[in-house]
Coordinates of N, CA and C in Angstrom, one line a residue:
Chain A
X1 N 0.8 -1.2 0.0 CA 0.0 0.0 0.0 C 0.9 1.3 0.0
X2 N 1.5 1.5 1.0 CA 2.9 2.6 0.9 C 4.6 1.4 1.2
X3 N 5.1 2.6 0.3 CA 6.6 1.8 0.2 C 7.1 2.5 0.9
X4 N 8.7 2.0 1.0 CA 9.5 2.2 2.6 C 9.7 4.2 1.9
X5 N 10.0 4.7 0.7 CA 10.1 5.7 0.7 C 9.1 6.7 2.0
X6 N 7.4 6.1 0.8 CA 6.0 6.9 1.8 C 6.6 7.0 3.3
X7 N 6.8 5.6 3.5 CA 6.7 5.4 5.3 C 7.8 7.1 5.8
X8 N 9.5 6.9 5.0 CA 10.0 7.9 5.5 C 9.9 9.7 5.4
X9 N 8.8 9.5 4.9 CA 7.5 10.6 4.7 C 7.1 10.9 5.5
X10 N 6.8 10.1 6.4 CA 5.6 9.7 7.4 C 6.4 9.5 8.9
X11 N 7.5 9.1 9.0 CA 8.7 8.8 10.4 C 9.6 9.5 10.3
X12 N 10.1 10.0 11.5 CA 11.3 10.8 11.3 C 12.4 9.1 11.3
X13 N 12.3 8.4 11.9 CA 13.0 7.6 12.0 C 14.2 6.7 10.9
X14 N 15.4 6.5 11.3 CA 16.4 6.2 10.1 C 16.9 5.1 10.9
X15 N 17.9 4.6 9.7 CA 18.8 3.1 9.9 C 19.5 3.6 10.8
X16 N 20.2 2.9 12.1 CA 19.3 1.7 11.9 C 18.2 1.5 13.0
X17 N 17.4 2.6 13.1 CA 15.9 2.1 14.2 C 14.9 2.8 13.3
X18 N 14.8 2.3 11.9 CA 13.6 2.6 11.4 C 13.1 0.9 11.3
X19 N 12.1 0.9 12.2 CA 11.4 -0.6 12.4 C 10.0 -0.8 11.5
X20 N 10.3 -0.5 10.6 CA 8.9 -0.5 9.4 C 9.4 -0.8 8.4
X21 N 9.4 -2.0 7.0 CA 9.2 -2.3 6.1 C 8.6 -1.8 4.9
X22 N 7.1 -1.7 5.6 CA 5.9 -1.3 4.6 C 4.5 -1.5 5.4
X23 N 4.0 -0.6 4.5 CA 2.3 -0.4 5.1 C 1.7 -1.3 4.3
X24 N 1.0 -2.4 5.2 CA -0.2 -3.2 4.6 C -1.5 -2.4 4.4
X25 N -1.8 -2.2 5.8 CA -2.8 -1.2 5.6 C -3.4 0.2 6.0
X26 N -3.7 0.8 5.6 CA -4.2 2.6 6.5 C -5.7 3.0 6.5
X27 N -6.1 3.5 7.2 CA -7.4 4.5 7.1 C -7.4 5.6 8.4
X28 N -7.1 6.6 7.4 CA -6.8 7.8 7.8 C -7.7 8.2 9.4
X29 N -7.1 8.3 10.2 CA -7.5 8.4 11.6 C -7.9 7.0 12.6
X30 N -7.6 6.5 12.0 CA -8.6 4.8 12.4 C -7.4 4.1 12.4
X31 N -6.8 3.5 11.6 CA -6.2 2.1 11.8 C -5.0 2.1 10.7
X32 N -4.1 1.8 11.0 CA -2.2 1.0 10.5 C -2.4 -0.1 10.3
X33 N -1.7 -0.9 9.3 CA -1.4 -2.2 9.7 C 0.2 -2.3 9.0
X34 N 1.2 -2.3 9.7 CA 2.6 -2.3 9.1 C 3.6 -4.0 9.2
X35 N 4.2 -4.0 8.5 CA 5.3 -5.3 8.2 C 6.8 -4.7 8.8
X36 N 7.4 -5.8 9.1 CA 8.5 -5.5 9.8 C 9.2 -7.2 9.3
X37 N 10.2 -7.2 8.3 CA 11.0 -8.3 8.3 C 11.6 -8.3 9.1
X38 N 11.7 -9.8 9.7 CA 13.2 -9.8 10.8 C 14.4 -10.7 10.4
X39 N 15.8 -9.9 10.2 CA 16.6 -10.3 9.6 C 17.5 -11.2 10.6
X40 N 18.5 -11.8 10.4 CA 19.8 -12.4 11.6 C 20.7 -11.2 11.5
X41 N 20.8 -10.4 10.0 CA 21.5 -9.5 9.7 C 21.5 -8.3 10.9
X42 N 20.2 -8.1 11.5 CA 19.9 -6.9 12.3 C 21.4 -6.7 13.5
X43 N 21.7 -5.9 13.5 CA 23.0 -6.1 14.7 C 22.5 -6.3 16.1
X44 N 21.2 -6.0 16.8 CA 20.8 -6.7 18.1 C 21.0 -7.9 18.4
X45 N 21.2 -9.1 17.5 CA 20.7 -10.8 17.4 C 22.5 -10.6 18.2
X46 N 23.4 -9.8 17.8 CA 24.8 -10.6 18.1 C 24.7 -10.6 19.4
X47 N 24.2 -9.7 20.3 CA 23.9 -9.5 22.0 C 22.8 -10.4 22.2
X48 N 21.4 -10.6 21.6 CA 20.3 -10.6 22.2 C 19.6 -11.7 21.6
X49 N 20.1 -13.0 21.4 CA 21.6 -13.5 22.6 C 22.3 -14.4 21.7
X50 N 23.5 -14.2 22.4 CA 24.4 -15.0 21.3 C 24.1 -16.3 21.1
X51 N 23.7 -16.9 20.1 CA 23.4 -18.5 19.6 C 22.1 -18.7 19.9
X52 N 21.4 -17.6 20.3 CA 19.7 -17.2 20.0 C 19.1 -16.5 20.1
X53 N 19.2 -15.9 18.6 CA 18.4 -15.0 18.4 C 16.5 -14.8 18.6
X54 N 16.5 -13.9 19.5 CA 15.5 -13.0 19.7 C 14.8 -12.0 19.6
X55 N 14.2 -11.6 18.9 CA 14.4 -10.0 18.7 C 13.1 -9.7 19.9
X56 N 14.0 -8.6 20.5 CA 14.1 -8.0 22.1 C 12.3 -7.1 21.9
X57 N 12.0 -7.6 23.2 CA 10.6 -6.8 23.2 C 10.8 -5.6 22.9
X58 N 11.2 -4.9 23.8 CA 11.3 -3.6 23.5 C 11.3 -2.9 22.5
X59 N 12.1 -3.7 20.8 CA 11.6 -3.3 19.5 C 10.4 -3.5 19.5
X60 N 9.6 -4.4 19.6 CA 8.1 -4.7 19.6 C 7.4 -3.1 19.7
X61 N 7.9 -3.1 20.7 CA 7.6 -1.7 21.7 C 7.1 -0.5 20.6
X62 N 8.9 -0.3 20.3 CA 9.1 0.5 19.1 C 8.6 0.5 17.5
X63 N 8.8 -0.9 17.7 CA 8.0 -0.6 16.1 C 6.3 -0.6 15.9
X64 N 5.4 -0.8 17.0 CA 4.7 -0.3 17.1 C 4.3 1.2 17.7
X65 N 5.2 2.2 18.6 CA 5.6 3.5 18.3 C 5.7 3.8 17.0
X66 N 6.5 3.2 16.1 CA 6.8 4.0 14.8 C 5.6 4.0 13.9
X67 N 4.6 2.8 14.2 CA 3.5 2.7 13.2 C 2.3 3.4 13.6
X68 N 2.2 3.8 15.2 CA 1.4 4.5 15.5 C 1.8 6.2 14.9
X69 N 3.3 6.6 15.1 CA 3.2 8.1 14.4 C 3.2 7.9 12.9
X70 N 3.3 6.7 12.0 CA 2.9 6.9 10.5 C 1.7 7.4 10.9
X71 N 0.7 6.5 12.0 CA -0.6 6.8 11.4 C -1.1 8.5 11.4
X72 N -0.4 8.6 12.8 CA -1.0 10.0 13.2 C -0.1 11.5 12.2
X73 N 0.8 10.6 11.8 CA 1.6 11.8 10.9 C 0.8 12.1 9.5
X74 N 0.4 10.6 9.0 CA 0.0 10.2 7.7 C -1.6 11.1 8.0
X75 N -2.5 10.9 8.8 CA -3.6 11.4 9.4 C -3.6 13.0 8.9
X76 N -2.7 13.5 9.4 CA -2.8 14.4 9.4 C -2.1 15.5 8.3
X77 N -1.9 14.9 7.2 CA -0.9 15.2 6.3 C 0.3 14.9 5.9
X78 N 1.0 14.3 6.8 CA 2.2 14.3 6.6 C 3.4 14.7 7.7
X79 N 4.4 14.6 7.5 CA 5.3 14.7 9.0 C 5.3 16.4 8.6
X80 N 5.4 16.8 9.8 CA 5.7 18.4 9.4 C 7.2 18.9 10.3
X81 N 8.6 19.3 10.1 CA 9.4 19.7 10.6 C 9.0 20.2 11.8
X82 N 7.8 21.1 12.1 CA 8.2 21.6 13.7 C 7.6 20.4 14.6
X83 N 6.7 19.4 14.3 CA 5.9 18.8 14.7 C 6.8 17.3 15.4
X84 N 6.3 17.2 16.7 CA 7.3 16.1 17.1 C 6.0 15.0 18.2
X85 N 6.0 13.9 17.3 CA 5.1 12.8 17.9 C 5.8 12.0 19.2
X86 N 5.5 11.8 20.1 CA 6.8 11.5 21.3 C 5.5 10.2 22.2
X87 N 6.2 9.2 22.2 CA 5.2 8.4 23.2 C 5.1 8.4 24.7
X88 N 4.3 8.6 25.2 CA 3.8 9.3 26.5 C 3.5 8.2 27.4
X89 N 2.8 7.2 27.1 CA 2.8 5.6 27.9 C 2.5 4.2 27.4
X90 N 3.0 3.1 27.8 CA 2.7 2.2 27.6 C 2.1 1.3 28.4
X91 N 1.1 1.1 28.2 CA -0.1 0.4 29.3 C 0.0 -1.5 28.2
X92 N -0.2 -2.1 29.6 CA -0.3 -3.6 30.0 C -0.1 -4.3 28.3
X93 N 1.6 -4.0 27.9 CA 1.6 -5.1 27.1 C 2.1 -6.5 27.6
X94 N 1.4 -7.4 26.8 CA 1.9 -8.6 27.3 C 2.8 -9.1 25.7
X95 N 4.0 -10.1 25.7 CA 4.4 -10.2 25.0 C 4.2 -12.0 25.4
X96 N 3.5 -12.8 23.5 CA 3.5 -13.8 23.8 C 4.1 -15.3 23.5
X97 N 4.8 -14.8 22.3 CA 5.5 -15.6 21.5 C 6.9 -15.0 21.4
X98 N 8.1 -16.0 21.2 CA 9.3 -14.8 20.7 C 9.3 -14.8 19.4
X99 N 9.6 -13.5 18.6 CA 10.0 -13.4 17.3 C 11.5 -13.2 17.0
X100 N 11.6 -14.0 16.1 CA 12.6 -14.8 15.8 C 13.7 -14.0 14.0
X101 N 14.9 -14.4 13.8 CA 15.0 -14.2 12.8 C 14.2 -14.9 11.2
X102 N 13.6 -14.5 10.0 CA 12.6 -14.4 9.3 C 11.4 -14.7 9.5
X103 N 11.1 -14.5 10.5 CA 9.6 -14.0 10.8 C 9.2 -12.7 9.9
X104 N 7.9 -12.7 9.9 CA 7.6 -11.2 9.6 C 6.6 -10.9 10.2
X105 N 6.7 -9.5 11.4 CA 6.3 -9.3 12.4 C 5.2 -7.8 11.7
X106 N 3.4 -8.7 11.6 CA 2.7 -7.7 11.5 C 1.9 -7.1 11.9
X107 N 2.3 -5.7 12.4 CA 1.4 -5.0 13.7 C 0.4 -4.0 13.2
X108 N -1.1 -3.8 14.1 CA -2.3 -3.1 13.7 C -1.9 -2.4 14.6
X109 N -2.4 -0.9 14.4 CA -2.2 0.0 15.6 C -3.9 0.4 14.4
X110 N -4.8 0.7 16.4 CA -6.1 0.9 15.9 C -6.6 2.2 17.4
X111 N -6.9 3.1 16.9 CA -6.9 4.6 17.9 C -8.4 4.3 18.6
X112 N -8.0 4.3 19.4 CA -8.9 3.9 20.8 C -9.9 5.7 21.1
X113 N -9.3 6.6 21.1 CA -9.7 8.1 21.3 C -8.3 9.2 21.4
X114 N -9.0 9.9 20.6 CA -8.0 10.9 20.2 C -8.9 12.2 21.3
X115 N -7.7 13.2 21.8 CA -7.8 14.3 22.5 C -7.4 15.0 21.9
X116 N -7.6 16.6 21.6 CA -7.2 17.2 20.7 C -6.3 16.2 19.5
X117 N -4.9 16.6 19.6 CA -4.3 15.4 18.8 C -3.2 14.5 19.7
X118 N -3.6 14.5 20.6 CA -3.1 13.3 21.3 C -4.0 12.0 21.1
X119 N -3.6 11.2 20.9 CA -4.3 9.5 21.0 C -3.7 8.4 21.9
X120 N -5.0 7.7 22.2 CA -4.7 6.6 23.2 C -4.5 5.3 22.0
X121 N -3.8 4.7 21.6 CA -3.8 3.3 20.7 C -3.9 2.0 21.0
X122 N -4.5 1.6 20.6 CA -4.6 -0.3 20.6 C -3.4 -1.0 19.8
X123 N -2.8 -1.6 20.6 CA -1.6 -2.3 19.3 C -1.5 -3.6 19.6
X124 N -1.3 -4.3 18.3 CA -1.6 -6.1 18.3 C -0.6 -6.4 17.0
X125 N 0.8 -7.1 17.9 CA 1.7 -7.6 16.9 C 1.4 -9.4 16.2
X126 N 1.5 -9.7 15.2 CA 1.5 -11.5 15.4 C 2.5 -11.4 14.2
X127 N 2.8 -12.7 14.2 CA 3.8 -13.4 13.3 C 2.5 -14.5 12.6
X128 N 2.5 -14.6 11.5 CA 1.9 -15.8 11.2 C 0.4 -16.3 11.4
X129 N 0.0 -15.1 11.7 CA -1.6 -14.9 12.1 C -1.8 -15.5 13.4
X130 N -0.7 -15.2 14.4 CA -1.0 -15.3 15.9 C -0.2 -14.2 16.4
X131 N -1.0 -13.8 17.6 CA -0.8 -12.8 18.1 C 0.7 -13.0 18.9
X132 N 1.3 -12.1 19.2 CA 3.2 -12.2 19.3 C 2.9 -11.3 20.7
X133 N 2.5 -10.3 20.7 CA 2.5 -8.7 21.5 C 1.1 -8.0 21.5
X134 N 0.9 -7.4 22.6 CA -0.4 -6.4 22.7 C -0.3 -5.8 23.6
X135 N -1.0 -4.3 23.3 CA -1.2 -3.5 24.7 C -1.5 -2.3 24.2
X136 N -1.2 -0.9 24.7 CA -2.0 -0.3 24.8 C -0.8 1.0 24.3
X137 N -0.9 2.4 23.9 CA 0.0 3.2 24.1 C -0.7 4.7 23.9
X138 N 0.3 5.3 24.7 CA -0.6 6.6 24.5 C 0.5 7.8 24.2
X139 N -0.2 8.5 23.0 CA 0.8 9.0 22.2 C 0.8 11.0 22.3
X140 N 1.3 11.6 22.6 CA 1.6 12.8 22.2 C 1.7 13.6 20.9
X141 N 1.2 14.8 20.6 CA 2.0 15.7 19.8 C 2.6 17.2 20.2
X142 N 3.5 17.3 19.7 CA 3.7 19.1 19.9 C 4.2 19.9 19.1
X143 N 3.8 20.6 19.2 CA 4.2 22.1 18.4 C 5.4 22.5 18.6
X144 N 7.2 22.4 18.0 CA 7.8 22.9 18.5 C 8.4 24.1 17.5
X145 N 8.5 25.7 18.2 CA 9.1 26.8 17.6 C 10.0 26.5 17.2
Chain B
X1 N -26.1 0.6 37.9 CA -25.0 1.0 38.4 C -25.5 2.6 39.4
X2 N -25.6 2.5 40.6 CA -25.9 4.1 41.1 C -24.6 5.3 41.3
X3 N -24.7 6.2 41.6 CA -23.6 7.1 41.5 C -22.3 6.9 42.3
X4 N -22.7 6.1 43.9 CA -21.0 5.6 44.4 C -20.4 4.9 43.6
X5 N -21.5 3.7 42.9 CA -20.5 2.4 42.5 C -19.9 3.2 41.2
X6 N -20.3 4.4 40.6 CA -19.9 5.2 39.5 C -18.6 5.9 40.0
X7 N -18.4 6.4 41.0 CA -17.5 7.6 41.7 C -16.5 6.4 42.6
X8 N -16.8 5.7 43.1 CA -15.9 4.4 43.1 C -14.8 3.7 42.5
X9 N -15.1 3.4 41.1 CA -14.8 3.3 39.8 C -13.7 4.1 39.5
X10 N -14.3 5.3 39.3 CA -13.7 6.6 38.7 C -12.3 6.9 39.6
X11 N -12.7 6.7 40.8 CA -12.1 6.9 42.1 C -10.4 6.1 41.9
X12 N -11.1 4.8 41.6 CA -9.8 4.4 41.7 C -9.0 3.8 40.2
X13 N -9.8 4.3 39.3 CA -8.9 4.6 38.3 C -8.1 6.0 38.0
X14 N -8.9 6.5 38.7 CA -7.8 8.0 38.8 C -6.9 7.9 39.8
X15 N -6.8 7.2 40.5 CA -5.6 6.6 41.6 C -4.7 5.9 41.3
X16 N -4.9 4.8 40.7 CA -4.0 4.6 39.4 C -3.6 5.2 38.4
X17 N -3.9 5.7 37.6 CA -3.3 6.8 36.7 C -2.1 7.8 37.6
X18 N -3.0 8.5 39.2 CA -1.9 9.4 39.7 C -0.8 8.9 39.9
X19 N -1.3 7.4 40.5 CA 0.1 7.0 41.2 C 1.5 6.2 40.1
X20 N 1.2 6.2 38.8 CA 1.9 5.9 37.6 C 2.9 7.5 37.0
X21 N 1.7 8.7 37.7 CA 2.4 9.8 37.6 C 3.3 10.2 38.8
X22 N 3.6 9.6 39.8 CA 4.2 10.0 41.0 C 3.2 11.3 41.9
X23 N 1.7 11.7 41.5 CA 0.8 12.1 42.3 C 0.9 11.8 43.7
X24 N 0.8 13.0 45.0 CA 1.3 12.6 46.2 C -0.2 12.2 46.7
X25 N -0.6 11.1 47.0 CA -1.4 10.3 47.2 C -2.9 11.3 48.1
X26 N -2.3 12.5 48.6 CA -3.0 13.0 49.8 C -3.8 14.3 49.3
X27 N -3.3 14.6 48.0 CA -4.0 15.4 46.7 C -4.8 14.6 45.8
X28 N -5.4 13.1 45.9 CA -6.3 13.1 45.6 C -7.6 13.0 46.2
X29 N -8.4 14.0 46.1 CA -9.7 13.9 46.8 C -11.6 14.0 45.5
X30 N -12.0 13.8 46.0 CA -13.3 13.7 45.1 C -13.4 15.9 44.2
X31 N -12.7 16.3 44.9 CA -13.2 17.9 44.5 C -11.8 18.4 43.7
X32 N -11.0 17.3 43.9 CA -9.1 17.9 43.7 C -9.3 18.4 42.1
X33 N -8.9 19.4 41.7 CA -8.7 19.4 40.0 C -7.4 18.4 39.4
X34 N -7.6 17.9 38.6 CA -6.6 16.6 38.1 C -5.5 17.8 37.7
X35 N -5.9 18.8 36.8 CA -4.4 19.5 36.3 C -4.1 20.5 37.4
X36 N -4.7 21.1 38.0 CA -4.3 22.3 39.2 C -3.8 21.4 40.4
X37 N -4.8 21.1 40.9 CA -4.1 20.3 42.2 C -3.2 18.7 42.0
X38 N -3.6 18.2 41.1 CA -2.2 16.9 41.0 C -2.1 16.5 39.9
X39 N -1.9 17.4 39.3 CA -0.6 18.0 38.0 C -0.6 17.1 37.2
X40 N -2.2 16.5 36.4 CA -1.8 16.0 36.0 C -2.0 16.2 34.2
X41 N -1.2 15.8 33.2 CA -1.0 16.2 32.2 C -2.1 15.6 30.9
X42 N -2.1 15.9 29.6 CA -2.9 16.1 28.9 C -3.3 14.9 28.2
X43 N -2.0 14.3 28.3 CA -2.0 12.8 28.4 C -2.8 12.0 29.0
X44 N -2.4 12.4 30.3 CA -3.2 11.6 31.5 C -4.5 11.6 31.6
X45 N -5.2 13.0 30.8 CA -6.5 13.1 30.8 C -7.1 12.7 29.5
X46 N -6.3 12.3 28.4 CA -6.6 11.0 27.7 C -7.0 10.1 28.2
X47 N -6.1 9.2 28.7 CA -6.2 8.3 29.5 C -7.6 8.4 30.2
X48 N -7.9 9.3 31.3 CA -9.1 9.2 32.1 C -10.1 8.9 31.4
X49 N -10.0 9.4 30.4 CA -11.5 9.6 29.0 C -11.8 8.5 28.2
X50 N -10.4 7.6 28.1 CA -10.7 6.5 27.3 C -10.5 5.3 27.9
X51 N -10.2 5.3 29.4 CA -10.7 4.6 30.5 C -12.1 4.3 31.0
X52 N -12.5 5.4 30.9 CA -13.9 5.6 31.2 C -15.0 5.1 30.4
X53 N -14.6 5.5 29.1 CA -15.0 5.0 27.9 C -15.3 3.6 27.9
X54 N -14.3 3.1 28.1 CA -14.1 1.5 28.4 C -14.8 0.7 29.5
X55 N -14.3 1.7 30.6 CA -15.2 1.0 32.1 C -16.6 1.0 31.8
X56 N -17.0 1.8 31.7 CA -18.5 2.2 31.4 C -19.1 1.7 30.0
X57 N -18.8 1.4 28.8 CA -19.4 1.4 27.8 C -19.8 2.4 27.3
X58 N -19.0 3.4 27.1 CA -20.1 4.8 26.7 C -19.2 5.6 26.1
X59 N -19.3 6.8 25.2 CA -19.1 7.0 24.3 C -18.9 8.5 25.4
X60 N -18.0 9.4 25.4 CA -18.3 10.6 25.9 C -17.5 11.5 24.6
X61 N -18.1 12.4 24.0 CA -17.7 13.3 22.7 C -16.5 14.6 23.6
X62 N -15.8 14.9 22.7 CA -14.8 16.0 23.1 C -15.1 17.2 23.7
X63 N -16.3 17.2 23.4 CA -17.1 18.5 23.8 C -17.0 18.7 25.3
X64 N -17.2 17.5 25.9 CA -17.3 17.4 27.2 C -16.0 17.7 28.4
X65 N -14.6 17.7 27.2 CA -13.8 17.5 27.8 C -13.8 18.7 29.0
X66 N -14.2 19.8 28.4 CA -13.9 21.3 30.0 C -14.8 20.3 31.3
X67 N -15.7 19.0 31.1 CA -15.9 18.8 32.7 C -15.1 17.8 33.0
X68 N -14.0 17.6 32.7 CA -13.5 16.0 32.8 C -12.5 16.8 33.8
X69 N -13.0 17.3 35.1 CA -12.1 18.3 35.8 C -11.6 17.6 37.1
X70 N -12.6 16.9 37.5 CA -12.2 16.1 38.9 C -13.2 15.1 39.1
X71 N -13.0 14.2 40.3 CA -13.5 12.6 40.4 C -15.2 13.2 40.2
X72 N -15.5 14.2 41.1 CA -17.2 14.4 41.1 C -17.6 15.0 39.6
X73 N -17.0 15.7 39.1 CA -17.1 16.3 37.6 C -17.3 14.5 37.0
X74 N -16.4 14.0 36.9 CA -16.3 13.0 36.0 C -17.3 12.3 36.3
X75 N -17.8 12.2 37.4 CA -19.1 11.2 38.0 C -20.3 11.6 37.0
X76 N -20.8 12.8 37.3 CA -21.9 13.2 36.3 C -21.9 13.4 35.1
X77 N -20.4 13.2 34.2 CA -20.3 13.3 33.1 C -20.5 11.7 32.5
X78 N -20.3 10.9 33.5 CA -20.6 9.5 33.4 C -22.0 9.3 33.6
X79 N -22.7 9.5 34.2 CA -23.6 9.0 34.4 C -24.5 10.0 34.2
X80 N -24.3 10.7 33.2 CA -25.8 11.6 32.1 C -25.2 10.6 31.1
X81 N -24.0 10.3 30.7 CA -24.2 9.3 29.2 C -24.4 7.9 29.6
X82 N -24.5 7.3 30.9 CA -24.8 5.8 31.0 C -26.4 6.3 31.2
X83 N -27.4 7.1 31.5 CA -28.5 7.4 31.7 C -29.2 7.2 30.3
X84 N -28.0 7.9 29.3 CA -28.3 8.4 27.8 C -29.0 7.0 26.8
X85 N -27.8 6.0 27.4 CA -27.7 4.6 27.3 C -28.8 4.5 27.2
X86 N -29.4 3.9 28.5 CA -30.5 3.0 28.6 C -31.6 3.7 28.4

């Protein structure tokens, strides 16, 4: 649906912690659905852990952060230079499978209620059409001079 | 559901939320203002709103946000839309 160009349209984020692939799917204010290949190549697997590779929740984390500001950047036009999306909390994820090297890790980020333009998000990672990760996040924007 | 078991509720999900913000436990009371008296941020009053949303089943529109001011504010703004409900 969008290519890795769109996405860096849409994320401030670069190599190497840009955790998005490609957009499966969008509707503007409502719902993401993003791909995330996982390589052995990634440089985390040499730490995390050696002779078994994991890839570490906390990407999980992040790359659903990054697919919630496509949404809300994409939502709203586009990324704008003074404009900085920053994540504010992360409520009761549970993580339930590990993801592994070539997996492909594909997360929904679906907006629970938006405040002015802050939003609360629903996020649901799976591998393979099971759920991997879930929980909740709540996201910021601001205006910076 | 009558109005304690509503301000109950509310009660102690905003006690939760404070105490995730380091809120000093003795600043929350039923009349405290969430942003004046325990500081809490715009974020957090997301959170209350789509907390609430959730606990309750109910739908509260943005409009409402100027009453989403403290535990008793929030009570009645709950329970004119669970009223709306049924």
């Amino acid at each position: 649906m969008f290519n890795i160009k769109e996405i860096m349209e849409n994320v401030p984020h670069r190599y190497p912690f840009l955790l998005i692939d490609r957009i499966i799917d969008f509707k503007k204010d409502e719902y993401v659905t993003v791909l995330k290949n996982i390589s052995i190549n990634e440089a985390q697997f040499q730490g995390h852990f050696p002779g078994n590779p994991i890839f570490p929740g906390v990407y999980i984390i992040e790359n659903m952060a990054q697919a919630s500001c496509f949404l809300l950047a994409k939502s709203s036009g586009g990324l704008n230079q003074n404009t900085v999306y920053y994540l504010g909390k992360v409520n009761k994820i549970s993580f339930m499978k590990p993801v592994t090297p070539g997996d492909q890790l594909v997360t929904t980020i679906t907006v629970i209620k938006f405040l002015g333009r802050n939003a609360a998000v629903q996020a649901k990672s799976t591998v393979d059409g099971k759920t991997v990760a879930k929980g909740e996040l709540m996201f910021g924007v601001s205006e910076e001079s | 559901m009558n109005q304690e078991e509503i301000k109950d509720t509310i009660r102690e999900l905003i006690t939760e939320i404070a105490e995730d913000m380091d809120v000093d436990e003795e600043s929350i009371t039923d009349d405290a203002s969430f942003v004046e008296d325990m500081g809490l941020d715009s974020m957090a009053l997301l959170e209350v709103l789509a907390t609430m949303e959730k606990k309750f089943g109910i739908s509260i529109p943005e409009s409402e946000f100027p009453n989403i001011t403290s535990i008793n504010k929030c009570t009645d703004t709950v329970q004119k839309y669970l009223s709306e409900k049924s």
